[in-house]
Amino acid sequence: MRRTLLRDPIFIIGFVIFASLLLLSIGNTVFRDGQVDQFLNRYSDEGRLIGIPPLEPSKDQWLGTDRAGNDLFQMMIEGFKWTVGICATVALGRMAFGLLIGIPLAFRGARVNRIFKMVLDGFLILPISLLAMMMLFPSYFFADSTMVPPLLDRVTLQLTVFVALGLPAVTLYLITEVRQLLKQEFMIVAETLGGSVWHRTRKHLWPHLVPTLVIVFMQQFVQTLMLLIHLSLFGVFFGGTVFLFEGVRPTLFEWSSMFGFYFTQFTATTWMTNHMFLVPALGLSLLVFLSNLLTSRLERAFRLRRQEAVVTEETMSQTEAAAASLADPFTLVHTNHSTQFKKPPSSI
């Protein structure tokens, strides 16, 4: 599979763009302490005032500035690692707890799984965005910016809520996948030979489960990103929302929070001159597109590897069948049919 991905130019381009943005974001934090430049006014070479925030895109500010004079390009670079880190952490948390709960339950009887499925099916019809907003709204709105709790406490609570809301669906899916694998012939043989649950999971189940986990991770990554976007439209920003005289403001400028924050300003002004909302909107669209692109290429690589494995098994079966049907048991059997065995010439 690694060779397939390395030979896939679409996957390489998408991965390079994704990794470059992440390295730039981390580098801005390491080398500039996460600083974002502020430009209050724009002057001409003669010293004449020619613009006030929000400044339109120019050669000095590639994406322009917001109303506070913050450079939008630097804000997008700085906020990228937060958006990716949040989505990746939530996706990994859901998968980790889903495996810890799902694998032991998958080895149980059908009655236990049927009861567990009936209990969790009710959570699947509830809108996650609405539940998250109801749970976070009372604790993440602050009337005074000086009374905001520490960032670690706010982030930990919000990540816990995000993981818990998506856990039922991931757990049910992993239980279904594991039970399908347990019905395969190699798993039945391993159980017949006396393999323990840990041995069967580690040696037989896990290698076949890894491709599914990679796809589930990418899907949960995109789902978490959509959840952040939905909450930001309701004013529930990641890390908390501060009430000000002129409106609400996020405490942490990651991409989805910027999207929701600038959306209110976008609706209050003409879209022809307002670029503040379009910058995070296009950035989020690009992130969703890259995530779906990488997911599709990974699925393609796993599908090709599965096809190669099937072809290999068919070739081995044909070779064994040919060996079993030989009239002369001492005749050589060649797996490569392009070369034929030739008898050396006799020296007469």
CSV table of C-alpha atoms in Angstrom, one decimal:
chain,number,residue,atom,x,y,z
A,1,MET,CA,0.0,0.0,0.0
A,2,ARG,CA,2.9,2.4,0.7
A,3,ARG,CA,4.2,2.0,-2.8
A,4,THR,CA,0.7,2.7,-4.2
A,5,LEU,CA,0.5,6.0,-2.2
A,6,LEU,CA,4.0,7.1,-3.1
A,7,ARG,CA,3.2,6.6,-6.8
A,8,ASP,CA,-0.1,8.5,-6.5
A,9,PRO,CA,0.5,12.1,-7.6
A,10,ILE,CA,-2.9,13.3,-6.3
A,11,PHE,CA,-2.2,11.9,-2.8
A,12,ILE,CA,1.3,13.4,-2.8
A,13,ILE,CA,0.0,16.9,-3.8
A,14,GLY,CA,-2.7,16.9,-1.2
A,15,PHE,CA,-0.4,15.6,1.5
A,16,VAL,CA,2.3,18.2,0.7
A,17,ILE,CA,-0.3,21.1,0.9
A,18,PHE,CA,-1.7,19.8,4.1
A,19,ALA,CA,1.8,19.2,5.7
A,20,SER,CA,3.1,22.6,4.5
A,21,LEU,CA,0.2,24.5,6.1
A,22,LEU,CA,0.7,22.6,9.4
A,23,LEU,CA,4.5,23.2,9.4
A,24,LEU,CA,3.9,26.9,8.7
A,25,SER,CA,1.4,27.2,11.6
A,26,ILE,CA,3.7,25.4,14.0
A,27,GLY,CA,6.6,27.5,12.9
A,28,ASN,CA,4.7,30.7,13.5
A,29,THR,CA,4.1,29.6,17.1
A,30,VAL,CA,7.7,28.4,17.6
A,31,PHE,CA,9.6,31.3,16.0
A,32,ARG,CA,7.1,34.2,16.4
A,33,ASP,CA,5.3,33.1,19.6
A,34,GLY,CA,2.0,33.0,17.7
A,35,GLN,CA,2.2,36.7,17.0
A,36,VAL,CA,-0.2,38.2,14.4
A,37,ASP,CA,0.8,41.6,12.9
A,38,GLN,CA,-1.7,44.5,13.3
A,39,PHE,CA,-2.1,47.3,10.7
A,40,LEU,CA,-4.3,50.1,11.8
A,41,ASN,CA,-4.0,52.4,8.8
A,42,ARG,CA,-2.5,52.3,5.3
A,43,TYR,CA,-0.5,55.2,4.0
A,44,SER,CA,0.8,56.1,0.6
A,45,ASP,CA,4.5,56.8,-0.1
A,46,GLU,CA,3.8,60.5,0.4
A,47,GLY,CA,2.4,59.8,3.9
A,48,ARG,CA,-1.2,60.4,2.9
A,49,LEU,CA,-3.9,58.2,4.6
A,50,ILE,CA,-5.4,55.9,1.9
A,51,GLY,CA,-7.1,53.2,4.0
A,52,ILE,CA,-8.4,52.2,7.4
A,53,PRO,CA,-9.3,48.7,8.7
A,54,PRO,CA,-10.7,46.5,7.3
A,55,LEU,CA,-8.0,46.8,4.7
A,56,GLU,CA,-8.5,45.0,1.3
A,57,PRO,CA,-5.9,42.5,0.1
A,58,SER,CA,-2.7,44.0,-1.2
A,59,LYS,CA,0.9,43.2,-1.8
A,60,ASP,CA,1.7,43.9,1.9
A,61,GLN,CA,-1.4,42.1,3.3
A,62,TRP,CA,-2.1,39.3,1.0
A,63,LEU,CA,-5.6,38.6,2.4
A,64,GLY,CA,-6.3,42.0,3.9
A,65,THR,CA,-7.1,42.7,7.5
A,66,ASP,CA,-10.1,42.6,9.7
A,67,ARG,CA,-11.7,45.5,11.6
A,68,ALA,CA,-9.1,45.3,14.3
A,69,GLY,CA,-6.3,45.5,11.8
A,70,ASN,CA,-5.2,41.9,12.2
A,71,ASP,CA,-3.5,40.4,9.1
A,72,LEU,CA,-5.9,37.7,7.9
A,73,PHE,CA,-3.1,35.7,6.2
A,74,GLN,CA,-1.2,35.4,9.4
A,75,MET,CA,-4.3,34.6,11.4
A,76,MET,CA,-5.1,31.8,9.0
A,77,ILE,CA,-1.6,30.4,9.3
A,78,GLU,CA,-1.7,30.6,13.1
A,79,GLY,CA,-5.2,29.1,13.4
A,80,PHE,CA,-4.6,26.1,11.1
A,81,LYS,CA,-2.8,24.0,13.7
A,82,TRP,CA,-5.7,24.6,16.2
A,83,THR,CA,-8.3,23.5,13.7
A,84,VAL,CA,-6.4,20.4,12.6
A,85,GLY,CA,-5.3,19.6,16.2
A,86,ILE,CA,-8.9,19.8,17.5
A,87,CYS,CA,-10.3,17.6,14.7
A,88,ALA,CA,-7.5,15.0,15.0
A,89,THR,CA,-7.7,14.8,18.8
A,90,VAL,CA,-11.5,14.3,18.7
A,91,ALA,CA,-11.2,11.7,15.9
A,92,LEU,CA,-8.5,9.7,17.8
A,93,GLY,CA,-10.4,9.9,21.1
A,94,ARG,CA,-13.6,8.5,19.5
A,95,MET,CA,-11.7,5.7,17.8
A,96,ALA,CA,-9.7,4.8,21.0
A,97,PHE,CA,-12.8,4.6,23.2
A,98,GLY,CA,-14.7,3.0,20.4
A,99,LEU,CA,-12.1,0.2,20.2
A,100,LEU,CA,-11.9,-0.3,24.0
A,101,ILE,CA,-15.7,-0.7,24.1
A,102,GLY,CA,-16.4,-2.3,20.8
A,103,ILE,CA,-13.8,-5.1,20.6
A,104,PRO,CA,-14.8,-6.8,23.9
A,105,LEU,CA,-18.5,-6.4,23.0
A,106,ALA,CA,-17.9,-7.9,19.6
A,107,PHE,CA,-16.6,-11.1,21.1
A,108,ARG,CA,-19.8,-11.4,23.2
A,109,GLY,CA,-22.9,-13.2,22.1
A,110,ALA,CA,-25.4,-11.8,19.7
A,111,ARG,CA,-27.9,-11.1,22.5
A,112,VAL,CA,-25.6,-8.7,24.3
A,113,ASN,CA,-24.8,-6.9,21.1
A,114,ARG,CA,-28.5,-6.6,20.2
A,115,ILE,CA,-29.3,-5.0,23.6
A,116,PHE,CA,-26.3,-2.7,23.3
A,117,LYS,CA,-27.4,-1.7,19.8
A,118,MET,CA,-30.9,-1.0,20.9
A,119,VAL,CA,-29.6,1.3,23.7
A,120,LEU,CA,-27.3,3.3,21.4
A,121,ASP,CA,-29.6,3.5,18.4
A,122,GLY,CA,-31.5,6.3,20.1
A,123,PHE,CA,-28.5,8.5,20.2
A,124,LEU,CA,-28.0,8.3,16.5
A,125,ILE,CA,-31.1,10.2,15.5
A,126,LEU,CA,-30.3,13.2,17.8
A,127,PRO,CA,-28.5,16.1,16.1
A,128,ILE,CA,-25.0,16.3,17.5
A,129,SER,CA,-24.7,20.1,16.8
A,130,LEU,CA,-27.8,20.8,18.8
A,131,LEU,CA,-26.8,18.7,21.7
A,132,ALA,CA,-23.3,20.3,21.8
A,133,MET,CA,-24.8,23.8,21.7
A,134,MET,CA,-27.2,22.9,24.6
A,135,MET,CA,-24.3,21.4,26.7
A,136,LEU,CA,-21.7,24.1,26.0
A,137,PHE,CA,-23.9,27.3,25.9
A,138,PRO,CA,-24.2,27.9,29.6
A,139,SER,CA,-20.5,27.3,30.4
A,140,TYR,CA,-18.8,28.9,27.4
A,141,PHE,CA,-20.3,32.4,27.3
A,142,PHE,CA,-18.4,35.0,29.4
A,143,ALA,CA,-19.7,38.6,30.0
A,144,ASP,CA,-16.2,39.7,31.2
A,145,SER,CA,-13.0,38.9,29.4
A,146,THR,CA,-11.1,39.0,32.8
A,147,MET,CA,-13.2,36.2,34.2
A,148,VAL,CA,-12.4,33.6,31.5
A,149,PRO,CA,-11.1,30.3,32.9
A,150,PRO,CA,-7.7,28.9,31.9
A,151,LEU,CA,-7.4,27.7,28.3
A,152,LEU,CA,-6.5,24.1,29.3
A,153,ASP,CA,-9.7,23.7,31.3
A,154,ARG,CA,-11.9,25.1,28.5
A,155,VAL,CA,-10.3,23.0,25.8
A,156,THR,CA,-10.4,19.8,27.9
A,157,LEU,CA,-14.1,20.1,28.6
A,158,GLN,CA,-15.0,20.9,25.1
A,159,LEU,CA,-13.0,18.1,23.6
A,160,THR,CA,-14.6,15.7,26.1
A,161,VAL,CA,-18.1,16.7,25.0
A,162,PHE,CA,-17.1,16.3,21.3
A,163,VAL,CA,-15.7,12.9,21.9
A,164,ALA,CA,-18.7,11.7,23.9
A,165,LEU,CA,-21.3,12.9,21.4
A,166,GLY,CA,-19.7,11.0,18.5
A,167,LEU,CA,-18.8,7.9,20.5
A,168,PRO,CA,-22.1,5.9,20.1
A,169,ALA,CA,-22.0,6.0,16.3
A,170,VAL,CA,-18.3,5.0,16.1
A,171,THR,CA,-18.7,2.2,18.6
A,172,LEU,CA,-21.6,0.7,16.8
A,173,TYR,CA,-19.7,0.8,13.5
A,174,LEU,CA,-16.6,-0.8,14.9
A,175,ILE,CA,-18.7,-3.5,16.6
A,176,THR,CA,-20.2,-4.3,13.2
A,177,GLU,CA,-16.9,-4.4,11.5
A,178,VAL,CA,-15.3,-6.6,14.1
A,179,ARG,CA,-18.2,-9.1,14.1
A,180,GLN,CA,-17.9,-9.3,10.3
A,181,LEU,CA,-14.2,-10.2,10.6
A,182,LEU,CA,-14.9,-12.8,13.3
A,183,LYS,CA,-17.1,-14.6,10.8
A,184,GLN,CA,-14.2,-15.0,8.4
A,185,GLU,CA,-12.6,-18.4,8.0
A,186,PHE,CA,-9.2,-17.5,9.3
A,187,MET,CA,-10.7,-16.2,12.5
A,188,ILE,CA,-12.8,-19.3,13.0
A,189,VAL,CA,-9.7,-21.5,12.5
A,190,ALA,CA,-7.8,-19.4,15.0
A,191,GLU,CA,-10.5,-19.9,17.5
A,192,THR,CA,-10.7,-23.6,16.8
A,193,LEU,CA,-7.0,-24.0,17.4
A,194,GLY,CA,-7.4,-22.5,20.9
A,195,GLY,CA,-6.2,-18.9,20.3
A,196,SER,CA,-7.0,-16.5,23.1
A,197,VAL,CA,-9.0,-13.4,22.6
A,198,TRP,CA,-5.9,-11.2,22.9
A,199,HIS,CA,-3.9,-13.4,20.5
A,200,ARG,CA,-6.7,-13.4,17.9
A,201,THR,CA,-7.1,-9.6,18.2
A,202,ARG,CA,-3.4,-8.9,18.0
A,203,LYS,CA,-2.3,-11.3,15.3
A,204,HIS,CA,-5.4,-11.7,13.1
A,205,LEU,CA,-8.0,-9.0,13.8
A,206,TRP,CA,-5.8,-5.9,14.1
A,207,PRO,CA,-4.0,-6.2,10.7
A,208,HIS,CA,-7.4,-6.4,8.9
A,209,LEU,CA,-8.9,-3.6,11.1
A,210,VAL,CA,-6.2,-1.0,10.4
A,211,PRO,CA,-7.5,0.1,6.9
A,212,THR,CA,-11.0,0.5,8.4
A,213,LEU,CA,-9.6,2.6,11.2
A,214,VAL,CA,-7.7,4.9,8.8
A,215,ILE,CA,-10.9,5.6,6.9
A,216,VAL,CA,-12.9,6.1,10.1
A,217,PHE,CA,-10.3,8.6,11.3
A,218,MET,CA,-10.6,10.7,8.2
A,219,GLN,CA,-14.4,10.6,8.3
A,220,GLN,CA,-14.5,11.6,12.0
A,221,PHE,CA,-12.0,14.4,11.2
A,222,VAL,CA,-14.4,15.9,8.7
A,223,GLN,CA,-17.4,15.4,10.9
A,224,THR,CA,-15.7,17.2,13.8
A,225,LEU,CA,-14.8,20.1,11.5
A,226,MET,CA,-18.5,20.4,10.4
A,227,LEU,CA,-19.5,20.3,14.1
A,228,LEU,CA,-17.2,23.2,14.8
A,229,ILE,CA,-18.6,25.2,11.8
A,230,HIS,CA,-22.2,24.6,12.9
A,231,LEU,CA,-21.5,25.7,16.5
A,232,SER,CA,-19.6,28.8,15.3
A,233,LEU,CA,-22.7,29.9,13.3
A,234,PHE,CA,-24.6,29.9,16.6
A,235,GLY,CA,-21.9,31.9,18.3
A,236,VAL,CA,-20.5,29.0,20.3
A,237,PHE,CA,-16.8,29.3,19.5
A,238,PHE,CA,-14.2,26.8,20.4
A,239,GLY,CA,-12.6,27.9,23.7
A,240,GLY,CA,-15.4,30.1,24.7
A,241,THR,CA,-17.3,33.3,23.6
A,242,VAL,CA,-16.9,36.7,25.2
A,243,PHE,CA,-19.7,39.2,25.1
A,244,LEU,CA,-18.6,42.7,24.2
A,245,PHE,CA,-20.5,46.0,23.6
A,246,GLU,CA,-20.2,45.6,19.8
A,247,GLY,CA,-21.1,41.9,19.8
A,248,VAL,CA,-19.4,38.5,20.6
A,249,ARG,CA,-15.8,37.6,20.1
A,250,PRO,CA,-14.0,34.3,20.2
A,251,THR,CA,-11.2,33.7,22.7
A,252,LEU,CA,-9.2,31.6,20.3
A,253,PHE,CA,-9.0,32.4,16.6
A,254,GLU,CA,-9.0,29.0,14.9
A,255,TRP,CA,-10.6,28.7,11.5
A,256,SER,CA,-14.2,27.7,12.4
A,257,SER,CA,-14.3,30.5,15.1
A,258,MET,CA,-13.1,33.0,12.6
A,259,PHE,CA,-15.8,31.7,10.2
A,260,GLY,CA,-18.6,32.3,12.7
A,261,PHE,CA,-17.2,35.6,14.0
A,262,TYR,CA,-16.8,37.2,10.6
A,263,PHE,CA,-20.2,35.7,9.4
A,264,THR,CA,-22.1,38.2,11.6
A,265,GLN,CA,-20.0,41.0,10.2
A,266,PHE,CA,-20.6,39.7,6.7
A,267,THR,CA,-24.3,39.8,7.1
A,268,ALA,CA,-24.1,43.4,8.3
A,269,THR,CA,-22.2,44.8,5.3
A,270,THR,CA,-22.1,44.3,1.6
A,271,TRP,CA,-20.4,41.2,0.4
A,272,MET,CA,-18.8,43.0,-2.5
A,273,THR,CA,-16.4,44.8,-0.1
A,274,ASN,CA,-16.3,42.3,2.7
A,275,HIS,CA,-13.5,39.8,2.4
A,276,MET,CA,-13.2,38.9,6.0
A,277,PHE,CA,-15.8,36.2,5.9
A,278,LEU,CA,-14.7,34.8,2.5
A,279,VAL,CA,-11.1,34.1,3.7
A,280,PRO,CA,-12.0,31.5,6.5
A,281,ALA,CA,-14.9,30.2,4.4
A,282,LEU,CA,-12.6,29.4,1.5
A,283,GLY,CA,-10.0,28.0,3.9
A,284,LEU,CA,-12.5,25.6,5.5
A,285,SER,CA,-13.7,24.6,2.1
A,286,LEU,CA,-10.1,23.8,1.1
A,287,LEU,CA,-9.6,21.8,4.3
A,288,VAL,CA,-12.7,19.7,3.7
A,289,PHE,CA,-11.7,19.1,0.1
A,290,LEU,CA,-8.2,18.0,1.1
A,291,SER,CA,-9.5,15.7,3.8
A,292,ASN,CA,-12.0,14.1,1.4
A,293,LEU,CA,-9.3,13.8,-1.3
A,294,LEU,CA,-6.9,12.1,1.0
A,295,THR,CA,-9.7,9.8,2.2
A,296,SER,CA,-10.6,8.8,-1.3
A,297,ARG,CA,-7.0,8.1,-2.3
A,298,LEU,CA,-6.5,6.0,0.9
A,299,GLU,CA,-9.6,4.0,0.0
A,300,ARG,CA,-8.2,3.4,-3.5
A,301,ALA,CA,-4.9,2.2,-2.1
A,302,PHE,CA,-6.6,-0.2,0.3
A,303,ARG,CA,-8.8,-1.5,-2.5
A,304,LEU,CA,-5.8,-2.1,-4.8
A,305,ARG,CA,-4.0,-3.9,-2.0
A,306,ARG,CA,-7.0,-6.1,-1.4
A,307,GLN,CA,-7.2,-6.9,-5.1
A,308,GLU,CA,-3.5,-7.8,-5.2
A,309,ALA,CA,-4.0,-10.2,-2.3
A,310,VAL,CA,-6.9,-11.9,-4.1
A,311,VAL,CA,-4.8,-12.3,-7.3
A,312,THR,CA,-1.9,-13.8,-5.2
A,313,GLU,CA,-4.2,-16.3,-3.6
A,314,GLU,CA,-5.7,-17.3,-7.0
A,315,THR,CA,-2.2,-17.8,-8.4
A,316,MET,CA,-1.2,-20.0,-5.4
A,317,SER,CA,-4.3,-22.1,-5.8
A,318,GLN,CA,-3.7,-22.6,-9.5
A,319,THR,CA,-0.1,-23.7,-8.8
A,320,GLU,CA,-1.3,-26.2,-6.1
A,321,ALA,CA,-3.9,-27.6,-8.4
A,322,ALA,CA,-1.4,-28.0,-11.2
A,323,ALA,CA,1.0,-29.8,-8.8
A,324,ALA,CA,-1.8,-32.1,-7.7
A,325,SER,CA,-2.8,-33.1,-11.2
A,326,LEU,CA,0.7,-34.1,-12.5
A,327,ALA,CA,1.1,-37.4,-14.2
A,328,ASP,CA,4.8,-37.5,-13.4
A,329,PRO,CA,5.5,-36.5,-9.8
A,330,PHE,CA,9.1,-35.5,-10.7
A,331,THR,CA,8.0,-32.9,-13.3
A,332,LEU,CA,8.9,-29.3,-12.3
A,333,VAL,CA,6.1,-26.8,-11.7
A,334,HIS,CA,7.0,-23.2,-12.7
A,335,THR,CA,5.0,-20.3,-11.2
A,336,ASN,CA,6.3,-18.0,-13.9
A,337,HIS,CA,4.8,-19.3,-17.1
A,338,SER,CA,6.8,-17.0,-19.3
A,339,THR,CA,9.9,-19.2,-18.9
A,340,GLN,CA,10.0,-22.9,-19.9
A,341,PHE,CA,12.3,-25.6,-18.6
A,342,LYS,CA,14.7,-26.7,-21.3
A,343,LYS,CA,16.6,-29.9,-21.2
A,344,PRO,CA,20.4,-29.3,-21.7
A,345,PRO,CA,21.8,-30.6,-24.9
A,346,SER,CA,23.5,-34.0,-24.7
A,347,SER,CA,27.3,-34.1,-25.5
A,348,ILE,CA,27.5,-36.8,-28.2
